[in-house]
Coordinates of C-alpha atoms in Angstrom, one line a residue:
Chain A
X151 CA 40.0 41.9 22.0
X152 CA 43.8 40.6 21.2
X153 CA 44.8 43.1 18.4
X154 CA 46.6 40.0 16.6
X155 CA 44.7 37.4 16.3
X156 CA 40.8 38.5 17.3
X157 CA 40.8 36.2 20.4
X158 CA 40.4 37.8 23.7
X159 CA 42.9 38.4 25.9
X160 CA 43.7 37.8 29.7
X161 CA 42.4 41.3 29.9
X162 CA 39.3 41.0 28.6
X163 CA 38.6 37.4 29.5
X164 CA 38.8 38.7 33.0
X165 CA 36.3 41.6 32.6
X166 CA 33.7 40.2 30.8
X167 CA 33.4 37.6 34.1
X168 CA 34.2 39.7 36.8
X169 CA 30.5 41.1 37.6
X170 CA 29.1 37.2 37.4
X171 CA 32.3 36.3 39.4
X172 CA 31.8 39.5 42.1
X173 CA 27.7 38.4 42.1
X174 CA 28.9 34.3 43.1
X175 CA 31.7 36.1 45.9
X176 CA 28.5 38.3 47.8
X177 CA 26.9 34.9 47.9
X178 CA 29.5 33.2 49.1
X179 CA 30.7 35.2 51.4
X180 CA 27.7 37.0 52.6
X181 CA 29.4 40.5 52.2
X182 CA 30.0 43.5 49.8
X183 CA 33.3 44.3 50.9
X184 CA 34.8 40.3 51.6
X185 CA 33.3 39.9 48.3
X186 CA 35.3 42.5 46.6
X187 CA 38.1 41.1 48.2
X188 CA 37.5 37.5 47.2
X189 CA 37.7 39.0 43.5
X190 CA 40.7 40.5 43.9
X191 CA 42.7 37.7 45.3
X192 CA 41.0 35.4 42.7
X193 CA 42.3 37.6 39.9
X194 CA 45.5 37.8 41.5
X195 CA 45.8 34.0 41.7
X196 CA 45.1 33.7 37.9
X197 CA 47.0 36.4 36.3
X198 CA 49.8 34.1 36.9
X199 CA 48.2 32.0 34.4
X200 CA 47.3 34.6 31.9
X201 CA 48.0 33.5 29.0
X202 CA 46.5 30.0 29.7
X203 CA 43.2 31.6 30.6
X204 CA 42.9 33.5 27.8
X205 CA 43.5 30.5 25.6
X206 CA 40.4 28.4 27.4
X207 CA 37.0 28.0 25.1
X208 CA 35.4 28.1 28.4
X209 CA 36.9 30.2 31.1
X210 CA 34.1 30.6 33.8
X211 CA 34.3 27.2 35.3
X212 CA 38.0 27.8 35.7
X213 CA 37.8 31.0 37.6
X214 CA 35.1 30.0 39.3
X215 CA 37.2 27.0 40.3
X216 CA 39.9 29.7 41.8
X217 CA 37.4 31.2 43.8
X218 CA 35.9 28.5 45.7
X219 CA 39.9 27.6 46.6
X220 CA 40.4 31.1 47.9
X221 CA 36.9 31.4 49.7
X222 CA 37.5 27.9 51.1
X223 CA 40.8 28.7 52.0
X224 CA 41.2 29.5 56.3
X225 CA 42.7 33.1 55.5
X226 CA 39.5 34.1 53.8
X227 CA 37.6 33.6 56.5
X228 CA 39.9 35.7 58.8
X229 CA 39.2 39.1 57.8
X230 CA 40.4 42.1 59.4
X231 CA 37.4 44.5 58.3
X232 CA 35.4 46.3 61.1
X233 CA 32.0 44.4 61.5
X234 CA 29.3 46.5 62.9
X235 CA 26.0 44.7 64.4
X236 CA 23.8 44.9 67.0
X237 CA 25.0 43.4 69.4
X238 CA 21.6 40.9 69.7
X239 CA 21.2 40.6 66.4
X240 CA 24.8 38.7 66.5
X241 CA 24.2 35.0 65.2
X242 CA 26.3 32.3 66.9
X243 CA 25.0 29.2 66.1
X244 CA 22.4 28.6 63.1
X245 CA 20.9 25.8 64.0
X246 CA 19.5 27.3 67.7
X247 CA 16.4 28.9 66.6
X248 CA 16.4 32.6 67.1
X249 CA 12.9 32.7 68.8
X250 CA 12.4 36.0 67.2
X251 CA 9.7 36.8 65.0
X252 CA 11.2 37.7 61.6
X253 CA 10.4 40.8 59.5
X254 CA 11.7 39.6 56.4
X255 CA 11.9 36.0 55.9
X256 CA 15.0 36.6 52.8
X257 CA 16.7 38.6 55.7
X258 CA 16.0 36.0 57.8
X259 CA 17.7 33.7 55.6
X260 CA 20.6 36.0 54.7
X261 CA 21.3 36.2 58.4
X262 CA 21.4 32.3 58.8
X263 CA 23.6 31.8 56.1
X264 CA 26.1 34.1 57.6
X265 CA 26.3 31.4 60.2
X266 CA 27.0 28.6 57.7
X267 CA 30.5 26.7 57.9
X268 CA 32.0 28.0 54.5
X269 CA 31.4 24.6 53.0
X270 CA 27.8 24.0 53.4
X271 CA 27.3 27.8 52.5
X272 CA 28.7 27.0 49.2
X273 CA 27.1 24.0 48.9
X274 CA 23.7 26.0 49.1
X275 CA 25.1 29.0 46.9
X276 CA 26.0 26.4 44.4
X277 CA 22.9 24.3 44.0
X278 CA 20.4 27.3 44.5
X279 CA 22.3 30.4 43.0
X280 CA 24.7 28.8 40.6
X281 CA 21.9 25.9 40.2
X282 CA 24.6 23.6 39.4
X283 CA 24.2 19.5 39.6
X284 CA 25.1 17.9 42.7
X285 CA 27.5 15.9 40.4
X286 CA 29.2 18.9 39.3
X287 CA 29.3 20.5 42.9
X288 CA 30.8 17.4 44.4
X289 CA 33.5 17.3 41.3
X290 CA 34.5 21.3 42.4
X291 CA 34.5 21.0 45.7
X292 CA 36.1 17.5 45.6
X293 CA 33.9 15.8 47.8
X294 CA 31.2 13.1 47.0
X295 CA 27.7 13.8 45.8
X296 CA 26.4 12.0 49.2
X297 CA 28.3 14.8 51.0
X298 CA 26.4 17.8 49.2
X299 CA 23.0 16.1 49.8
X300 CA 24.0 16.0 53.3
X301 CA 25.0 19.4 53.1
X302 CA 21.8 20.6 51.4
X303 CA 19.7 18.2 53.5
X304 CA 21.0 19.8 56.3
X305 CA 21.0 23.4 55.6
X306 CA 17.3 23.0 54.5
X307 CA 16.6 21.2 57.7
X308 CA 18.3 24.1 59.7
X309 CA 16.7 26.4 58.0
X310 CA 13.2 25.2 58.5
X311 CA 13.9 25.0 62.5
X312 CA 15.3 28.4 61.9
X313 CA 11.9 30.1 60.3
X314 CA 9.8 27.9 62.1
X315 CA 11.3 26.8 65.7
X316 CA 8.0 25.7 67.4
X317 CA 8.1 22.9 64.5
X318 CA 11.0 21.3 65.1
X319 CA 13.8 19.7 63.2
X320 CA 16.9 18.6 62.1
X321 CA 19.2 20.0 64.5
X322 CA 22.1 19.5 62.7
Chain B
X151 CA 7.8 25.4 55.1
X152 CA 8.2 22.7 52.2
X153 CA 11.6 21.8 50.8
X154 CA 10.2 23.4 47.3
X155 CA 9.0 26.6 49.7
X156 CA 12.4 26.7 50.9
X157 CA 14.7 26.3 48.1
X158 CA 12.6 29.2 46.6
X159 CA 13.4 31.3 49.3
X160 CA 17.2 30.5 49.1
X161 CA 16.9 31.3 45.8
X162 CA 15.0 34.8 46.1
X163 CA 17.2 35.4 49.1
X164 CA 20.5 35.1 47.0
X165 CA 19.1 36.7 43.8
X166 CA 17.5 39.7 46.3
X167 CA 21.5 40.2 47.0
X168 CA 22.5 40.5 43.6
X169 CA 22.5 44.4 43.7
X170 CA 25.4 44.2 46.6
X171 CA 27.7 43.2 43.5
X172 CA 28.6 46.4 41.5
X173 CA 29.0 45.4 37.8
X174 CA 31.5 48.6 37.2
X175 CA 33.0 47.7 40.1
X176 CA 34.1 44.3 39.1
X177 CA 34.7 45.6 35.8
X178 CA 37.3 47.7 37.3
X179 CA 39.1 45.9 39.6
X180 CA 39.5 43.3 36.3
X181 CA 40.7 45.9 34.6
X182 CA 43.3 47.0 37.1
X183 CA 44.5 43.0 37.1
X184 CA 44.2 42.4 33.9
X185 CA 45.8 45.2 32.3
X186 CA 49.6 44.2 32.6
X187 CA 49.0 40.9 31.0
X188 CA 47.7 42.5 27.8
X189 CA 49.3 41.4 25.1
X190 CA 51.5 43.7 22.7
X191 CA 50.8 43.9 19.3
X192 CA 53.9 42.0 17.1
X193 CA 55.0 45.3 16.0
X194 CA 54.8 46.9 19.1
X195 CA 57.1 44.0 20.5
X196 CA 59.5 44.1 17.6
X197 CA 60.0 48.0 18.2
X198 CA 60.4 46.8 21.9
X199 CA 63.3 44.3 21.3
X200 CA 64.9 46.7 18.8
X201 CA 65.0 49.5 21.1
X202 CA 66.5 46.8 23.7
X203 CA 69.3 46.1 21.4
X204 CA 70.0 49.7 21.0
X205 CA 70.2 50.6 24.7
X206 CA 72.1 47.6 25.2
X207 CA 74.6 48.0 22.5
X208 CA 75.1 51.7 23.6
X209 CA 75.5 50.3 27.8
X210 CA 78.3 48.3 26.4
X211 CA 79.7 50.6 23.9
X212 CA 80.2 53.2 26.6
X213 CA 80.7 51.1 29.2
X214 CA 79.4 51.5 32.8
X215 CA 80.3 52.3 36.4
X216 CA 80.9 49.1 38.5
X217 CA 81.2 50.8 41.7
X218 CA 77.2 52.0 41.3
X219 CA 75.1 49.5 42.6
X220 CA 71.5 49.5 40.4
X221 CA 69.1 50.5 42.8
X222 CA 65.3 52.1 44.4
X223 CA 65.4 55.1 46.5
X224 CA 62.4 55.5 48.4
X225 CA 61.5 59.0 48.8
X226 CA 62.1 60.8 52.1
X227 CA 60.1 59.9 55.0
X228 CA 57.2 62.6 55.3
X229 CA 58.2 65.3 58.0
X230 CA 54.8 64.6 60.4
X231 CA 54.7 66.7 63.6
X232 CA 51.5 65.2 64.5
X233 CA 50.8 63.6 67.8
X234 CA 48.5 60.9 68.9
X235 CA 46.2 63.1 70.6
X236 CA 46.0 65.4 67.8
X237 CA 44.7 62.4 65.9
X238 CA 41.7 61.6 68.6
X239 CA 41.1 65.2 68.3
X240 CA 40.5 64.7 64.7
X241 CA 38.4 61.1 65.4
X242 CA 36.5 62.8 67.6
X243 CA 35.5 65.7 65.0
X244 CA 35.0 63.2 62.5
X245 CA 32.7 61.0 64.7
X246 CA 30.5 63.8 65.8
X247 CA 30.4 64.7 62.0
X248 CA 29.5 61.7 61.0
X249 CA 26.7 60.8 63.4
X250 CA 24.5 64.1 61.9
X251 CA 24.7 62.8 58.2
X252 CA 21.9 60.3 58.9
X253 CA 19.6 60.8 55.9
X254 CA 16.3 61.4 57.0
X255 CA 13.4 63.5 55.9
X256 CA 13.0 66.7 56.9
X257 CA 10.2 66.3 59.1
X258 CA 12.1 64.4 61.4
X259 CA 13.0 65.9 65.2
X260 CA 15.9 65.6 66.9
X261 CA 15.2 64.1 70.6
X262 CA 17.9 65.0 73.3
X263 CA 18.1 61.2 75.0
X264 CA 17.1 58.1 74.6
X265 CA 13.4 57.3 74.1
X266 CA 11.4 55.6 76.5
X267 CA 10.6 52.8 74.8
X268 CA 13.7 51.5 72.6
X269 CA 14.8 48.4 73.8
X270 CA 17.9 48.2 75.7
X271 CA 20.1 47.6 73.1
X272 CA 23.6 48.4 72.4
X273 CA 26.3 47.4 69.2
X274 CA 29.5 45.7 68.6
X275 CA 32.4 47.4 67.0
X276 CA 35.5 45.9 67.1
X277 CA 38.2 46.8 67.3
X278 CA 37.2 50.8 68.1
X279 CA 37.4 53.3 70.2
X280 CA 34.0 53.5 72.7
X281 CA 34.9 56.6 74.0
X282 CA 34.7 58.6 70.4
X283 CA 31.7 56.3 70.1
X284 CA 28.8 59.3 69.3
X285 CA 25.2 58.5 69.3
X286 CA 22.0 60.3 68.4
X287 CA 18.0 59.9 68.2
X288 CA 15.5 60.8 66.4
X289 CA 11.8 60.5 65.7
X290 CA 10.2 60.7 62.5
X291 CA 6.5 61.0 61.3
X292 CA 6.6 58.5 59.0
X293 CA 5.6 54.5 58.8
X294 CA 9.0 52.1 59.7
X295 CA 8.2 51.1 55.7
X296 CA 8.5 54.7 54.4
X297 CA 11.2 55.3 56.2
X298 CA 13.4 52.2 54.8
X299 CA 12.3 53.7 51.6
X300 CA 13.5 56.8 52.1
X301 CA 17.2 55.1 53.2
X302 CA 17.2 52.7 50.3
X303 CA 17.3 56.1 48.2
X304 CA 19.7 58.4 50.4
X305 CA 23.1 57.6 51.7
X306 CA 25.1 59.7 54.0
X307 CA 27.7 62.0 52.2
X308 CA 31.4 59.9 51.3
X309 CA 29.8 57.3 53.2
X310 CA 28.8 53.4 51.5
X311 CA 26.6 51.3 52.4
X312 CA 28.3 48.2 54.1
X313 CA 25.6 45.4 53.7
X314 CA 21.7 44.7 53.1
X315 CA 19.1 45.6 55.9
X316 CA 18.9 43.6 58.6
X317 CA 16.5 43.1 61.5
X318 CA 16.3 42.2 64.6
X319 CA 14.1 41.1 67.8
X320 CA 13.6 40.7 70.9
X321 CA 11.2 38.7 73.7
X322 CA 8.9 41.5 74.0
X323 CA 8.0 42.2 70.4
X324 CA 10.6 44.9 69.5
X325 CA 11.5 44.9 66.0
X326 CA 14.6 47.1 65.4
X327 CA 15.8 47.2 61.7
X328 CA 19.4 48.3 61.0
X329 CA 21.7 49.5 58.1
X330 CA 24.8 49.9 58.6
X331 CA 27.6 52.3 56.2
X332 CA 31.3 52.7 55.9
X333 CA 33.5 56.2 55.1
X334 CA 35.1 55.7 51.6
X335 CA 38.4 54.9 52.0
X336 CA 39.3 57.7 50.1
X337 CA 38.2 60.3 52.3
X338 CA 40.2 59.0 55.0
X339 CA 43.1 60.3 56.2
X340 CA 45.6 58.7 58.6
X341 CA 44.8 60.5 61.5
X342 CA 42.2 58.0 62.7
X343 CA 40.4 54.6 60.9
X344 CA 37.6 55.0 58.9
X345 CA 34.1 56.0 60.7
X346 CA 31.6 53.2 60.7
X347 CA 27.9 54.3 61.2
X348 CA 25.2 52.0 62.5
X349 CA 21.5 53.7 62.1
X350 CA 18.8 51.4 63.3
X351 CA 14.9 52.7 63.6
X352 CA 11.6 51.3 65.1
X353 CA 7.7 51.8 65.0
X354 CA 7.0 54.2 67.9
X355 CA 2.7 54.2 66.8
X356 CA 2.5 56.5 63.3
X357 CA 6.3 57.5 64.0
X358 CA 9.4 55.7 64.0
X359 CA 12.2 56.0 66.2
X360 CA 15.8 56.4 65.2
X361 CA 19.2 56.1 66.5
X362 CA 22.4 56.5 64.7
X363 CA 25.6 55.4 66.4
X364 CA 29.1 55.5 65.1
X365 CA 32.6 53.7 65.7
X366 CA 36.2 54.8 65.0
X367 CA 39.3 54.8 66.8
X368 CA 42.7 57.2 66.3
X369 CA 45.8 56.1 65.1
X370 CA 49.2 56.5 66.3
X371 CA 52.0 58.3 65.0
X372 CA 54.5 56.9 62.6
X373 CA 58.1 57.5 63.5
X374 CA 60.7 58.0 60.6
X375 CA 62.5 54.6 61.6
X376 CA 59.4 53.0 60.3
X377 CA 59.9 54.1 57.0
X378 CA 61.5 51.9 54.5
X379 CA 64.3 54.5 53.4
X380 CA 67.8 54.9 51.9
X381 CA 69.1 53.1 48.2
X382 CA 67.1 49.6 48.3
X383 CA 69.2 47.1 46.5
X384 CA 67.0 43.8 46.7
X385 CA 63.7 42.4 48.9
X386 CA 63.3 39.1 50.2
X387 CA 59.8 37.4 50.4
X388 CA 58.9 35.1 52.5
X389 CA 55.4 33.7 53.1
X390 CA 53.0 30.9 54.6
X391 CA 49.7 31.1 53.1
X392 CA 46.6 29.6 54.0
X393 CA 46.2 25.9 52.7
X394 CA 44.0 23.8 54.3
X395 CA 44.1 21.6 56.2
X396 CA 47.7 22.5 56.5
X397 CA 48.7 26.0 55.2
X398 CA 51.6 26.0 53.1
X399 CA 55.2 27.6 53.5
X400 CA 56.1 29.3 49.8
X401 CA 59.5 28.7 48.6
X402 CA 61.5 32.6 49.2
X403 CA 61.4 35.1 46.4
X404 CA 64.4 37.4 45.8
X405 CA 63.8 40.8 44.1
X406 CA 66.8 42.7 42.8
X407 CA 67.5 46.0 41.2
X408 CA 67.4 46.8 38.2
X409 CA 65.3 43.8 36.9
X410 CA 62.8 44.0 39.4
X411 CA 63.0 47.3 40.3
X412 CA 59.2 48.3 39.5
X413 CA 58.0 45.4 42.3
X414 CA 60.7 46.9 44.5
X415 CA 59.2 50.6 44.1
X416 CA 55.9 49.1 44.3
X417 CA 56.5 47.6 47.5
X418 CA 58.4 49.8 49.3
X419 CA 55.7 52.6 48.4
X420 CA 53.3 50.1 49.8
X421 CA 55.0 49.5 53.4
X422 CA 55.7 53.3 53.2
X423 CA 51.6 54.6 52.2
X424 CA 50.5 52.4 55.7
X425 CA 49.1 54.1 58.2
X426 CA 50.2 53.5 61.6
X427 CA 47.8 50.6 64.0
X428 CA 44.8 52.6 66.3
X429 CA 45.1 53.0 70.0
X430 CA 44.3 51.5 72.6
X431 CA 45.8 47.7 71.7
X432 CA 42.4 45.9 71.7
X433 CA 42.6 41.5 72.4
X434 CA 40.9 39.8 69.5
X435 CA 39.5 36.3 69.3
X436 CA 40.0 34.6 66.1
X437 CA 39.6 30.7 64.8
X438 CA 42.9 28.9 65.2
X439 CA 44.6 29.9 62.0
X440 CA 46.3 26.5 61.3
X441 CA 50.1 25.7 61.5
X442 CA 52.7 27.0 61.0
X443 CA 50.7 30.5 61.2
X444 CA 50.3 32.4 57.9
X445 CA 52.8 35.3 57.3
X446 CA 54.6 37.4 54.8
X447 CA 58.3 39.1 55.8
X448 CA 59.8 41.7 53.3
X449 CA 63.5 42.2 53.9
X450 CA 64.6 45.1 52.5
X451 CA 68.1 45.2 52.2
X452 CA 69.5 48.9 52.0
X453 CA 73.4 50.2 52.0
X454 CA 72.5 51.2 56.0
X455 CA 71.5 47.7 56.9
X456 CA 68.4 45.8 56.7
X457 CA 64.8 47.1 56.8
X458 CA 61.7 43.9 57.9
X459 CA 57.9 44.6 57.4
X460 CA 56.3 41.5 59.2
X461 CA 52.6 40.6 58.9
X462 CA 51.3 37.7 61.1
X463 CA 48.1 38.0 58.3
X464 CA 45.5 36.1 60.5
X465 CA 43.4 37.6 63.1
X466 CA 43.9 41.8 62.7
X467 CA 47.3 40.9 62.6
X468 CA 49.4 43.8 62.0
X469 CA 52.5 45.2 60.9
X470 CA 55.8 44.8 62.6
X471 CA 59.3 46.5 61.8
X472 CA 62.5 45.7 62.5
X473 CA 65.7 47.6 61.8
X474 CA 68.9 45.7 62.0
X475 CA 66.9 43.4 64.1
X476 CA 65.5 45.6 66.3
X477 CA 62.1 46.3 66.6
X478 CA 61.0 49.6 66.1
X479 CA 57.4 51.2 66.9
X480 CA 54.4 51.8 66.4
X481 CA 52.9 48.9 64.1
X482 CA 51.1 49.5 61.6
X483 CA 48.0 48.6 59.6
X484 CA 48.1 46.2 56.8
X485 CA 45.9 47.3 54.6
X486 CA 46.6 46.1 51.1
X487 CA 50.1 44.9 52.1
X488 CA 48.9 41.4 51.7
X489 CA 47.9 42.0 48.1
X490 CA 50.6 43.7 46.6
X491 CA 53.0 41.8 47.9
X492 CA 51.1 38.7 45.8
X493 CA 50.9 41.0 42.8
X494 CA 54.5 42.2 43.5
X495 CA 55.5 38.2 43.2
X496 CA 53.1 37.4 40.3
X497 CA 53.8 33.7 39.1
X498 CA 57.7 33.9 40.2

């Protein structure tokens, strides 16, 4: 805590998010070590404003602001890391059902999402993870609440074909 | 599935992922950021601005030598009398080294081929080198299920696991579940990239079938002209970042010693610590990374001339230097470059 006044600092402002913020980047970007990135670069963009986020009364929405900017940013998405997969396990397009019969129906999932645009990914992560309002989700992302239905409509859609292709679907 | 059925399962799915998020770890990488915007006690800064005054009352007082320009010198360029092949040599070591740490229980037999059996399947590693590409099988007398058990509690010696378990299948019924692990950075030296392992099993009846594969590639050598070297007076930072929908051109920062000479240190140690790019030049296909493309240039401006570390920072771009305009080889690997050159500007 600040030694002069008892309020927290950038410091510890910082740390008592980070695992909550590092938990949101895995979902968001479907990997440990993108995720550990995101982090990074999120505290990097706001130690620039340190002293203005240690003065906030409510921190986490800013930061969390920062790190949908950076994760919706095109360099995040450009990553330079080895990726190592089988090479049919490689998912191009989630909305072609695999035909496979899945194992593991959250690894199932975890697999589609990694084939998500970044948007409707964190539309998902924010409504089912976050469990955020689609008001609140359309005020972050700046878009309009119709847009994350759509989003969510979607995805759910997708997914559904996804688990279960003989049923059919949105193919969206 | 019902809309309910299947927002509970995006919501088990994401919270089943929750362990991939180390709390310390976060902790501290915050801590790492965090800690130069601490704030000083009032005394502490008094005693600061005192001590100031004093060191600036006895610069003037004794006056100071014009003719010295204030400045960073890099240390010397590491004498290296390694060679590329040496390096594969090294790769190659690792990758067979790598390939045995499979944790598995003791009952399990090593089998000199491929199984009859295991689908055709192969992996993707890019970029790599395929022929230090090592691979090995196994069979184990255990269930596939006791087996992933056994993995979820052992991982391979200086080795991290890279994501969850996956799965996959194909038309005939073959269900092939994978993990796949990462060397810790730390334990890897710059003689070749870090070795990735891949260890997939399958039901064989009561045993389960195992193959391990790993991925790597050598580096090359770097040269002494690819050293950031002599007295560095001052750095010039350009960048575009990424800023949708159109990424954005940064207005230039200009370092200069003294003031900025920590940043300066810090980022010449930075170009200096990269290891050189891995051979063979592999082609990578990346998303169109918007326009103008995303860069950062460090000029380093030295007595001798000028020294440029170039990133293109999209699609395994990697580093480029130039010496008095000339290009000068090999490239090398960006690593962090990106990252302390942000941390190295701050809010400038």
């Amino acid at each position: 805590m600040n030694e002069i006044a008892g309020a927290p600092s950038f410091a510890d402002v910082v740390e008592t998010y980070a695992p909550a913020l590092l938990r949101l980047a895995v979902m968001l970007t479907g990997d440990q070590s993108d995720a550990e990135d995101l982090l990074q670069s999120t505290l990097l963009r706001t130690v620039r404003h340190a002293d203005r986020v240690a003065d906030m009364t409510a921190p986490s929405a800013y930061l969390r602001q920062v790190m949908l900017n950076e994760h919706l940013s095109a360099g995040r998405r450009l990553s330079r890391r080895v990726r190592t997969v089988p090479s049919d396990a490689v998912t191009t397009d989630p909305a072609v059902p695999s035909g496979a019969e899945t194992v593991d129906r959250r690894d199932e999932a975890w697999a589609w999402l990694s084939g998500l645009r970044p948007q409707q990914r964190t539309v998902l992560v924010l409504r089912y993870y976050e469990d955020l309002p689609d008001a609140e989700i359309a005020t972050v992302l700046g878009c309009s609440e119709s847009t994350v239905r759509s989003h969510a409509f979607r995805g759910l859609a997708s997914l559904r074909e996804r688990l279960n292709p003989s049923v059919g679907g949105d193919p969206s | 599935m019902t809309d309910d059925q299947l927002e509970t399962l995006l919501r088990d799915t994401f919270t089943s992922r929750e362990p991939l998020a180390d709390p310390d770890v976060a902790r501290r990488m915050a801590r790492s950021v965090g800690a130069p915007a601490r704030r000083w006690p009032a005394y502490v800064a008094a005693a600061a601005a005192v001590l100031v005054v004093a060191l600036v009352g006895a610069f003037l007082a004794h006056g100071h030598d014009a003719q010295e320009p204030p400045v960073v010198d890099p240390t010397p360029p590491p004498a290296t009398t390694a060679t590329y092949q040496e390096n594969r040599a090294l790769a190659a070591a690792e990758s067979a080294r790598v390939v045995e740490l499979v944790p598995l229980p003791e009952s399990a037999t090593r089998l000199p081929r491929k199984p009859a059996g295991w689908p055709g399947r192969g992996m993707i590693s890019s970029p790599a080198d395929a022929s230090l590409a090592e691979t090995a099988w196994w069979s184990v007398p255990v269930d596939a299920g006791s087996l992933e058990t056994y993995l979820t509690a052992h991982e391979p010696g200086g080795m991290h696991r890279e994501e969850g378990f996956g799965s996959s299948s194909d038309l005939e019924g073959h269900v092939v579940r994978y993990l796949s692990y990462a060397q810790d950075r730390s334990t890897t030296p710059d003689a070749y990239q870090p070795v990735s392992l891949l260890v997939q099993w399958m039901a064989d009846g009561d045993h389960t079938l195992v193959r391990a594969d790993t991925s790597t590639a050598a580096r090359d050598v770097r040269t002494p002209e690819t050293y950031v070297d002599g007295e560095v007076t001052a750095v010039d930072i350009d960048r575009v970042v990424p800023h949708p929908p159109d990424n954005q051109r940064l207005p230039p920062v200009h370092l200069t010693a003294p003031d900025d000479s920590a940043d300066i240190a810090r980022l010449v140690d930075a170009v200096n610590g990269l290891p050189a790019s891995i051979k063979p030049a592999f082609v990578a296909s990346c998303p169109y990374p918007g326009d103008p493309r995303p860069f950062v240039t460090l000029t380093f401006h030295t007595a001798a001339g000028t020294v440029v570390a170039h990133l293109e920072t999209a699609c395994w771009g990697q580093v480029e230097i130039r010496r008095d305009g000339q290009p000068v080889r090999p490239t090398l690997d960006p690593g962090d470059l990106t990252e302390v050159v942000e941390a190295a500007v701050g809010n400038r």
